[in-house]
Each structure stands twice: as C-alpha cells, then as structure tokens.
Amino acid sequence: MEGFRVLEIKKSVFENNDREADKLREQLKKEKTFLLNLMSSPGSGKTSTLKATIAALKDELRIGVMEADIDSDVDAKTIAETGARVIQLHTGGMCHLDAGMTKQGLDGLGTENIDLAILENVGNLVCPAEFDTGAVKNAMILSVPEGHDKPLKYPLMFSICDVLLINKIDVMPYFDFDLEKCREYTTRLNPKIKIIPISARTGEGIDEWTAWLRAQVREWNA
C-alpha cells in the first residue's frame, strides 16, 4: 500500500500561469499597451540597451519600465534618469516573474498613457524562459563575452524569444566569439527569430533594433 501521493505541481503551475498570461495580453490589447519582456544573464548590458532604446523612441512612444530584481533599486534609479516612467519590482528571492507578478507590476506602473511597457526581467537564462509573463514579444540579449555557444547550453531561452540582440559587438576582436556560429545555433532552435548585432555603448545596430520594436508596437496598438 502506497503511503503517499504524487502531485504534478509543475504542470499545474505552468497551465495556470499560461491562462493568466493570455488574460493579461487580452487586457493589454484593449488598453493599447505593448509589453516587451527583456531577458538576459547578468552583465549582458540589459540596462544600457534599455537606455539606448528609450533615447531612440521617447519622442515617439510613451514608455514605462518595470525593473525586476531579487533586491536593490540600482537599475530603476538609472532608468529614472531617462525620463521614462519606472517602477522597481522585488521578487523576494525568486529568479523569474510569472504572469501574476507581471500584472502586479503593471498595476503599480499604470498602463494609462503607456504605449510601450518594458519588463527588464531577472538576470539569468533559465527560470525566466519557463514562465509566460503575458508579454506580447520576448527579447533577449546575449553579450559577446558570454560566448557564441550559449544557444547550445540554454536552448529554451533562445527558443521562446522573438528577437535576439547580440550586444557588445565593439569588443568582438578581443573575444573568441563566432557570430555566424551563434546565428547557426540559434536559428536551428528557432528559425523565425530576428537576430540583431548591437553595441549599446557605441550605438551600432540600435537603429535596426528600435525600428523592429517600433513596428511591433504600432501593429499591436493599431
């Protein structure tokens, strides 16, 4: 006689979250607010890329940012300097945001008069990839110093993203980073992904990235 039961918690959690994520997207569509989920490992240049993105789009789009982190408000203070509406989200030790947590953040941020809301997710390549936040599109940043083989090591992250920004291309001569291999590994996992090499420091590639994002926002909010 068995003295215990086995509960499939993970499946249940994901199914419930997916339903909440779909509801959140429906709400955002009605409110004409585009939500971008921006993910990467720590140190890839998320905040620097975000600053460059805001600078390029702030005269055209009303932008709000949710900075998610386990602790600290360093990134929120940095983004506040751009003039964008910003809120800091502390996850209480959790390494990701789910749809419910994202909705709480949007409620705190306020989506009125926001065309583009950006969630800067917690920095890692594992947990954030597993949870649908309710975002319209998922973007990730891979920096050159991390290496071109990251798609092989973290396939789910590269599989669920709509766009991959390869950041810090200005330091590519100093690292053993093969751009074409990175493209090959990534498109093998995700043939539809958009890949844009950028440098948040020099501005290279930012025009292409913001043109893509601008088009996505306009289509969603039309």
PDB file of C-alpha atoms in Angstrom:
ATOM      1  CA  MET A   1       0.000   0.000   0.000  1.00  0.00           C
ATOM      2  CA  GLU A   2       1.387   3.398  -1.035  1.00  0.00           C
ATOM      3  CA  GLY A   3       1.734   5.899   1.789  1.00  0.00           C
ATOM      4  CA  PHE A   4       1.921   8.988  -0.367  1.00  0.00           C
ATOM      5  CA  ARG A   5       0.519  10.713  -3.445  1.00  0.00           C
ATOM      6  CA  VAL A   6       2.428  12.240  -6.345  1.00  0.00           C
ATOM      7  CA  LEU A   7       1.159  15.654  -7.452  1.00  0.00           C
ATOM      8  CA  GLU A   8       2.218  17.083 -10.811  1.00  0.00           C
ATOM      9  CA  ILE A   9       2.776  20.556  -9.402  1.00  0.00           C
ATOM     10  CA  LYS A  10       4.951  21.901 -12.198  1.00  0.00           C
ATOM     11  CA  LYS A  11       2.406  21.161 -14.923  1.00  0.00           C
ATOM     12  CA  SER A  12      -0.398  22.704 -12.898  1.00  0.00           C
ATOM     13  CA  VAL A  13       1.613  25.832 -12.148  1.00  0.00           C
ATOM     14  CA  PHE A  14       2.516  26.327 -15.800  1.00  0.00           C
ATOM     15  CA  GLU A  15      -1.033  25.707 -17.046  1.00  0.00           C
ATOM     16  CA  ASN A  16      -2.486  28.220 -14.586  1.00  0.00           C
ATOM     17  CA  ASN A  17       0.187  30.737 -15.474  1.00  0.00           C
ATOM     18  CA  ASP A  18      -0.446  30.351 -19.201  1.00  0.00           C
ATOM     19  CA  ARG A  19      -4.123  31.136 -18.675  1.00  0.00           C
ATOM     20  CA  GLU A  20      -3.258  34.244 -16.654  1.00  0.00           C
ATOM     21  CA  ALA A  21      -0.765  35.306 -19.325  1.00  0.00           C
ATOM     22  CA  ASP A  22      -3.405  35.055 -22.061  1.00  0.00           C
ATOM     23  CA  LYS A  23      -5.814  37.142 -19.974  1.00  0.00           C
ATOM     24  CA  LEU A  24      -3.130  39.771 -19.443  1.00  0.00           C
ATOM     25  CA  ARG A  25      -2.439  40.013 -23.183  1.00  0.00           C
ATOM     26  CA  GLU A  26      -6.159  40.475 -23.837  1.00  0.00           C
ATOM     27  CA  GLN A  27      -6.207  43.309 -21.302  1.00  0.00           C
ATOM     28  CA  LEU A  28      -3.117  44.945 -22.828  1.00  0.00           C
ATOM     29  CA  LYS A  29      -4.633  44.739 -26.307  1.00  0.00           C
ATOM     30  CA  LYS A  30      -7.744  46.579 -25.102  1.00  0.00           C
ATOM     31  CA  GLU A  31      -5.591  49.202 -23.403  1.00  0.00           C
ATOM     32  CA  LYS A  32      -3.350  49.554 -26.475  1.00  0.00           C
ATOM     33  CA  THR A  33      -0.236  48.862 -24.427  1.00  0.00           C
ATOM     34  CA  PHE A  34       2.581  46.739 -25.871  1.00  0.00           C
ATOM     35  CA  LEU A  35       4.532  44.715 -23.290  1.00  0.00           C
ATOM     36  CA  LEU A  36       8.082  43.601 -24.089  1.00  0.00           C
ATOM     37  CA  ASN A  37       9.779  41.015 -21.877  1.00  0.00           C
ATOM     38  CA  LEU A  38      13.544  41.653 -21.959  1.00  0.00           C
ATOM     39  CA  MET A  39      15.753  38.829 -20.657  1.00  0.00           C
ATOM     40  CA  SER A  40      19.454  38.033 -20.381  1.00  0.00           C
ATOM     41  CA  SER A  41      22.139  36.892 -18.000  1.00  0.00           C
ATOM     42  CA  PRO A  42      23.649  39.410 -15.542  1.00  0.00           C
ATOM     43  CA  GLY A  43      26.169  41.766 -17.095  1.00  0.00           C
ATOM     44  CA  SER A  44      24.959  41.395 -20.681  1.00  0.00           C
ATOM     45  CA  GLY A  45      24.017  45.064 -20.922  1.00  0.00           C
ATOM     46  CA  LYS A  46      20.229  44.996 -20.423  1.00  0.00           C
ATOM     47  CA  THR A  47      20.056  48.347 -18.691  1.00  0.00           C
ATOM     48  CA  SER A  48      22.472  50.019 -21.109  1.00  0.00           C
ATOM     49  CA  THR A  49      20.495  48.678 -24.062  1.00  0.00           C
ATOM     50  CA  LEU A  50      17.300  49.852 -22.425  1.00  0.00           C
ATOM     51  CA  LYS A  51      18.696  53.364 -22.019  1.00  0.00           C
ATOM     52  CA  ALA A  52      19.672  53.455 -25.693  1.00  0.00           C
ATOM     53  CA  THR A  53      16.230  52.155 -26.661  1.00  0.00           C
ATOM     54  CA  ILE A  54      14.423  54.794 -24.618  1.00  0.00           C
ATOM     55  CA  ALA A  55      16.616  57.551 -26.044  1.00  0.00           C
ATOM     56  CA  ALA A  56      15.729  56.470 -29.583  1.00  0.00           C
ATOM     57  CA  LEU A  57      11.971  56.109 -29.037  1.00  0.00           C
ATOM     58  CA  LYS A  58      10.981  58.526 -26.264  1.00  0.00           C
ATOM     59  CA  ASP A  59       9.876  61.267 -28.670  1.00  0.00           C
ATOM     60  CA  GLU A  60       7.528  58.856 -30.483  1.00  0.00           C
ATOM     61  CA  LEU A  61       6.248  56.465 -27.821  1.00  0.00           C
ATOM     62  CA  ARG A  62       5.142  56.833 -24.215  1.00  0.00           C
ATOM     63  CA  ILE A  63       7.383  54.360 -22.389  1.00  0.00           C
ATOM     64  CA  GLY A  64       7.140  52.698 -18.989  1.00  0.00           C
ATOM     65  CA  VAL A  65       9.692  50.314 -17.481  1.00  0.00           C
ATOM     66  CA  MET A  66       9.441  47.621 -14.812  1.00  0.00           C
ATOM     67  CA  GLU A  67      12.827  46.742 -13.331  1.00  0.00           C
ATOM     68  CA  ALA A  68      12.724  43.268 -11.779  1.00  0.00           C
ATOM     69  CA  ASP A  69      15.431  42.109  -9.399  1.00  0.00           C
ATOM     70  CA  ILE A  70      15.857  39.938  -6.340  1.00  0.00           C
ATOM     71  CA  ASP A  71      16.871  43.064  -4.425  1.00  0.00           C
ATOM     72  CA  SER A  72      18.231  46.622  -4.878  1.00  0.00           C
ATOM     73  CA  ASP A  73      16.896  49.563  -6.871  1.00  0.00           C
ATOM     74  CA  VAL A  74      20.076  50.420  -8.788  1.00  0.00           C
ATOM     75  CA  ASP A  75      18.609  49.789 -12.241  1.00  0.00           C
ATOM     76  CA  ALA A  76      15.392  51.693 -11.512  1.00  0.00           C
ATOM     77  CA  LYS A  77      17.396  54.753 -10.454  1.00  0.00           C
ATOM     78  CA  THR A  78      19.406  54.539 -13.676  1.00  0.00           C
ATOM     79  CA  ILE A  79      16.314  54.278 -15.888  1.00  0.00           C
ATOM     80  CA  ALA A  80      14.549  57.074 -13.997  1.00  0.00           C
ATOM     81  CA  GLU A  81      17.245  59.417 -15.290  1.00  0.00           C
ATOM     82  CA  THR A  82      15.968  58.838 -18.854  1.00  0.00           C
ATOM     83  CA  GLY A  83      12.614  60.409 -18.005  1.00  0.00           C
ATOM     84  CA  ALA A  84      10.666  57.200 -18.613  1.00  0.00           C
ATOM     85  CA  ARG A  85       8.066  56.120 -16.076  1.00  0.00           C
ATOM     86  CA  VAL A  86       9.693  53.359 -13.983  1.00  0.00           C
ATOM     87  CA  ILE A  87       8.905  51.018 -11.114  1.00  0.00           C
ATOM     88  CA  GLN A  88      11.180  48.584  -9.255  1.00  0.00           C
ATOM     89  CA  LEU A  89       9.898  45.051  -8.676  1.00  0.00           C
ATOM     90  CA  HIS A  90      11.488  42.954  -5.912  1.00  0.00           C
ATOM     91  CA  THR A  91      10.875  39.246  -6.404  1.00  0.00           C
ATOM     92  CA  GLY A  92      11.575  38.165  -2.830  1.00  0.00           C
ATOM     93  CA  GLY A  93      14.318  35.775  -3.856  1.00  0.00           C
ATOM     94  CA  MET A  94      12.554  34.317  -6.894  1.00  0.00           C
ATOM     95  CA  CYS A  95      14.619  34.173 -10.086  1.00  0.00           C
ATOM     96  CA  HIS A  96      11.782  34.924 -12.513  1.00  0.00           C
ATOM     97  CA  LEU A  97       8.477  36.724 -12.995  1.00  0.00           C
ATOM     98  CA  ASP A  98       5.249  34.981 -13.913  1.00  0.00           C
ATOM     99  CA  ALA A  99       2.059  36.484 -15.358  1.00  0.00           C
ATOM    100  CA  GLY A 100       0.553  37.289 -11.958  1.00  0.00           C
ATOM    101  CA  MET A 101       3.658  39.091 -10.781  1.00  0.00           C
ATOM    102  CA  THR A 102       3.882  40.986 -14.062  1.00  0.00           C
ATOM    103  CA  LYS A 103       0.258  42.105 -13.724  1.00  0.00           C
ATOM    104  CA  GLN A 104       1.014  43.409 -10.234  1.00  0.00           C
ATOM    105  CA  GLY A 105       3.909  45.351 -11.706  1.00  0.00           C
ATOM    106  CA  LEU A 106       1.764  46.797 -14.488  1.00  0.00           C
ATOM    107  CA  ASP A 107      -0.891  47.797 -11.973  1.00  0.00           C
ATOM    108  CA  GLY A 108       1.793  49.600  -9.966  1.00  0.00           C
ATOM    109  CA  LEU A 109       3.317  51.202 -13.048  1.00  0.00           C
ATOM    110  CA  GLY A 110      -0.037  52.201 -14.501  1.00  0.00           C
ATOM    111  CA  THR A 111      -0.653  51.482 -18.183  1.00  0.00           C
ATOM    112  CA  GLU A 112      -2.672  54.624 -18.841  1.00  0.00           C
ATOM    113  CA  ASN A 113      -0.796  56.747 -21.367  1.00  0.00           C
ATOM    114  CA  ILE A 114       1.770  53.974 -21.926  1.00  0.00           C
ATOM    115  CA  ASP A 115       2.335  52.784 -25.500  1.00  0.00           C
ATOM    116  CA  LEU A 116       5.330  50.580 -24.692  1.00  0.00           C
ATOM    117  CA  ALA A 117       5.882  48.836 -21.367  1.00  0.00           C
ATOM    118  CA  ILE A 118       9.186  47.038 -20.938  1.00  0.00           C
ATOM    119  CA  LEU A 119       9.822  44.386 -18.314  1.00  0.00           C
ATOM    120  CA  GLU A 120      13.525  44.031 -17.559  1.00  0.00           C
ATOM    121  CA  ASN A 121      13.346  40.509 -16.172  1.00  0.00           C
ATOM    122  CA  VAL A 122      15.587  38.987 -13.502  1.00  0.00           C
ATOM    123  CA  GLY A 123      19.046  38.288 -14.896  1.00  0.00           C
ATOM    124  CA  ASN A 124      19.505  34.616 -15.763  1.00  0.00           C
ATOM    125  CA  LEU A 125      18.968  32.336 -18.756  1.00  0.00           C
ATOM    126  CA  VAL A 126      16.993  29.555 -17.059  1.00  0.00           C
ATOM    127  CA  CYS A 127      13.951  30.431 -14.927  1.00  0.00           C
ATOM    128  CA  PRO A 128      12.623  33.459 -16.872  1.00  0.00           C
ATOM    129  CA  ALA A 129      12.391  31.326 -20.014  1.00  0.00           C
ATOM    130  CA  GLU A 130       9.983  28.903 -18.346  1.00  0.00           C
ATOM    131  CA  PHE A 131       7.252  31.408 -17.436  1.00  0.00           C
ATOM    132  CA  ASP A 132       4.982  33.300 -19.821  1.00  0.00           C
ATOM    133  CA  THR A 133       4.779  36.823 -18.406  1.00  0.00           C
ATOM    134  CA  GLY A 134       1.900  37.903 -20.618  1.00  0.00           C
ATOM    135  CA  ALA A 135       4.262  39.890 -22.832  1.00  0.00           C
ATOM    136  CA  VAL A 136       3.432  40.484 -26.480  1.00  0.00           C
ATOM    137  CA  LYS A 137       7.018  39.727 -27.516  1.00  0.00           C
ATOM    138  CA  ASN A 138      10.071  38.232 -25.808  1.00  0.00           C
ATOM    139  CA  ALA A 139      13.520  39.674 -26.405  1.00  0.00           C
ATOM    140  CA  MET A 140      16.869  38.537 -25.087  1.00  0.00           C
ATOM    141  CA  ILE A 141      20.379  39.920 -25.023  1.00  0.00           C
ATOM    142  CA  LEU A 142      23.487  37.802 -25.447  1.00  0.00           C
ATOM    143  CA  SER A 143      26.751  39.655 -24.955  1.00  0.00           C
ATOM    144  CA  VAL A 144      29.909  38.793 -26.852  1.00  0.00           C
ATOM    145  CA  PRO A 145      31.952  37.943 -23.705  1.00  0.00           C
ATOM    146  CA  GLU A 146      29.424  35.186 -22.847  1.00  0.00           C
ATOM    147  CA  GLY A 147      30.407  33.158 -25.912  1.00  0.00           C
ATOM    148  CA  HIS A 148      28.694  32.022 -29.101  1.00  0.00           C
ATOM    149  CA  ASP A 149      27.772  28.596 -27.702  1.00  0.00           C
ATOM    150  CA  LYS A 150      25.107  29.826 -25.262  1.00  0.00           C
ATOM    151  CA  PRO A 151      22.229  28.642 -27.522  1.00  0.00           C
ATOM    152  CA  LEU A 152      23.521  25.093 -27.057  1.00  0.00           C
ATOM    153  CA  LYS A 153      23.620  25.454 -23.277  1.00  0.00           C
ATOM    154  CA  TYR A 154      20.308  27.288 -22.759  1.00  0.00           C
ATOM    155  CA  PRO A 155      18.105  26.148 -25.664  1.00  0.00           C
ATOM    156  CA  LEU A 156      14.746  27.043 -24.121  1.00  0.00           C
ATOM    157  CA  MET A 157      15.634  30.717 -23.739  1.00  0.00           C
ATOM    158  CA  PHE A 158      16.660  31.009 -27.379  1.00  0.00           C
ATOM    159  CA  SER A 159      13.621  29.002 -28.486  1.00  0.00           C
ATOM    160  CA  ILE A 160      10.968  31.234 -26.896  1.00  0.00           C
ATOM    161  CA  CYS A 161      12.358  34.623 -27.948  1.00  0.00           C
ATOM    162  CA  ASP A 162      11.189  36.672 -30.915  1.00  0.00           C
ATOM    163  CA  VAL A 163      14.366  38.703 -31.178  1.00  0.00           C
ATOM    164  CA  LEU A 164      17.984  38.177 -30.102  1.00  0.00           C
ATOM    165  CA  LEU A 165      20.233  41.172 -29.562  1.00  0.00           C
ATOM    166  CA  ILE A 166      23.917  40.271 -29.681  1.00  0.00           C
ATOM    167  CA  ASN A 167      25.415  43.065 -27.605  1.00  0.00           C
ATOM    168  CA  LYS A 168      28.964  44.379 -27.134  1.00  0.00           C
ATOM    169  CA  ILE A 169      29.996  43.711 -30.722  1.00  0.00           C
ATOM    170  CA  ASP A 170      32.506  46.553 -30.297  1.00  0.00           C
ATOM    171  CA  VAL A 171      34.689  44.189 -28.221  1.00  0.00           C
ATOM    172  CA  MET A 172      34.361  41.229 -30.571  1.00  0.00           C
ATOM    173  CA  PRO A 173      38.030  41.464 -31.707  1.00  0.00           C
ATOM    174  CA  TYR A 174      39.110  40.684 -28.135  1.00  0.00           C
ATOM    175  CA  PHE A 175      36.970  37.571 -27.646  1.00  0.00           C
ATOM    176  CA  ASP A 176      36.692  34.192 -29.313  1.00  0.00           C
ATOM    177  CA  PHE A 177      33.138  34.852 -30.481  1.00  0.00           C
ATOM    178  CA  ASP A 178      31.950  33.435 -33.800  1.00  0.00           C
ATOM    179  CA  LEU A 179      28.909  35.427 -34.940  1.00  0.00           C
ATOM    180  CA  GLU A 180      27.993  33.027 -37.730  1.00  0.00           C
ATOM    181  CA  LYS A 181      28.104  30.012 -35.426  1.00  0.00           C
ATOM    182  CA  CYS A 182      25.881  31.855 -32.976  1.00  0.00           C
ATOM    183  CA  ARG A 183      23.408  32.540 -35.800  1.00  0.00           C
ATOM    184  CA  GLU A 184      23.529  28.908 -36.858  1.00  0.00           C
ATOM    185  CA  TYR A 185      22.966  27.515 -33.359  1.00  0.00           C
ATOM    186  CA  THR A 186      20.142  29.991 -32.682  1.00  0.00           C
ATOM    187  CA  THR A 187      18.217  29.594 -35.932  1.00  0.00           C
ATOM    188  CA  ARG A 188      18.470  25.820 -35.647  1.00  0.00           C
ATOM    189  CA  LEU A 189      16.446  26.142 -32.441  1.00  0.00           C
ATOM    190  CA  ASN A 190      14.240  28.997 -33.613  1.00  0.00           C
ATOM    191  CA  PRO A 191      14.104  29.586 -37.392  1.00  0.00           C
ATOM    192  CA  LYS A 192      11.790  32.626 -37.045  1.00  0.00           C
ATOM    193  CA  ILE A 193      13.914  34.585 -34.563  1.00  0.00           C
ATOM    194  CA  LYS A 194      15.199  38.029 -35.541  1.00  0.00           C
ATOM    195  CA  ILE A 195      18.924  38.427 -34.794  1.00  0.00           C
ATOM    196  CA  ILE A 196      20.384  41.930 -34.481  1.00  0.00           C
ATOM    197  CA  PRO A 197      24.038  42.581 -33.541  1.00  0.00           C
ATOM    198  CA  ILE A 198      24.320  45.774 -31.480  1.00  0.00           C
ATOM    199  CA  SER A 199      26.591  47.821 -29.293  1.00  0.00           C
ATOM    200  CA  ALA A 200      24.731  49.723 -26.603  1.00  0.00           C
ATOM    201  CA  ARG A 201      27.950  51.643 -25.946  1.00  0.00           C
ATOM    202  CA  THR A 202      28.626  52.890 -29.493  1.00  0.00           C
ATOM    203  CA  GLY A 203      25.054  52.807 -30.793  1.00  0.00           C
ATOM    204  CA  GLU A 204      25.786  50.385 -33.620  1.00  0.00           C
ATOM    205  CA  GLY A 205      22.683  48.374 -34.539  1.00  0.00           C
ATOM    206  CA  ILE A 206      20.360  50.368 -32.247  1.00  0.00           C
ATOM    207  CA  ASP A 207      18.531  51.888 -35.235  1.00  0.00           C
ATOM    208  CA  GLU A 208      17.720  48.432 -36.611  1.00  0.00           C
ATOM    209  CA  TRP A 209      16.589  47.208 -33.198  1.00  0.00           C
ATOM    210  CA  THR A 210      14.373  50.204 -32.476  1.00  0.00           C
ATOM    211  CA  ALA A 211      12.893  50.105 -35.985  1.00  0.00           C
ATOM    212  CA  TRP A 212      11.837  46.500 -35.349  1.00  0.00           C
ATOM    213  CA  LEU A 213      10.405  47.372 -31.947  1.00  0.00           C
ATOM    214  CA  ARG A 214       8.621  50.468 -33.249  1.00  0.00           C
ATOM    215  CA  ALA A 215       6.902  48.404 -35.947  1.00  0.00           C
ATOM    216  CA  GLN A 216       5.800  45.780 -33.415  1.00  0.00           C
ATOM    217  CA  VAL A 217       4.307  48.421 -31.099  1.00  0.00           C
ATOM    218  CA  ARG A 218       2.429  50.168 -33.897  1.00  0.00           C
ATOM    219  CA  GLU A 219       0.987  46.898 -35.195  1.00  0.00           C
ATOM    220  CA  TRP A 220      -0.187  45.863 -31.702  1.00  0.00           C
ATOM    221  CA  ASN A 221      -1.641  49.256 -30.844  1.00  0.00           C
ATOM    222  CA  ALA A 222      -3.297  49.863 -34.226  1.00  0.00           C
TER     223      ALA A 222
END
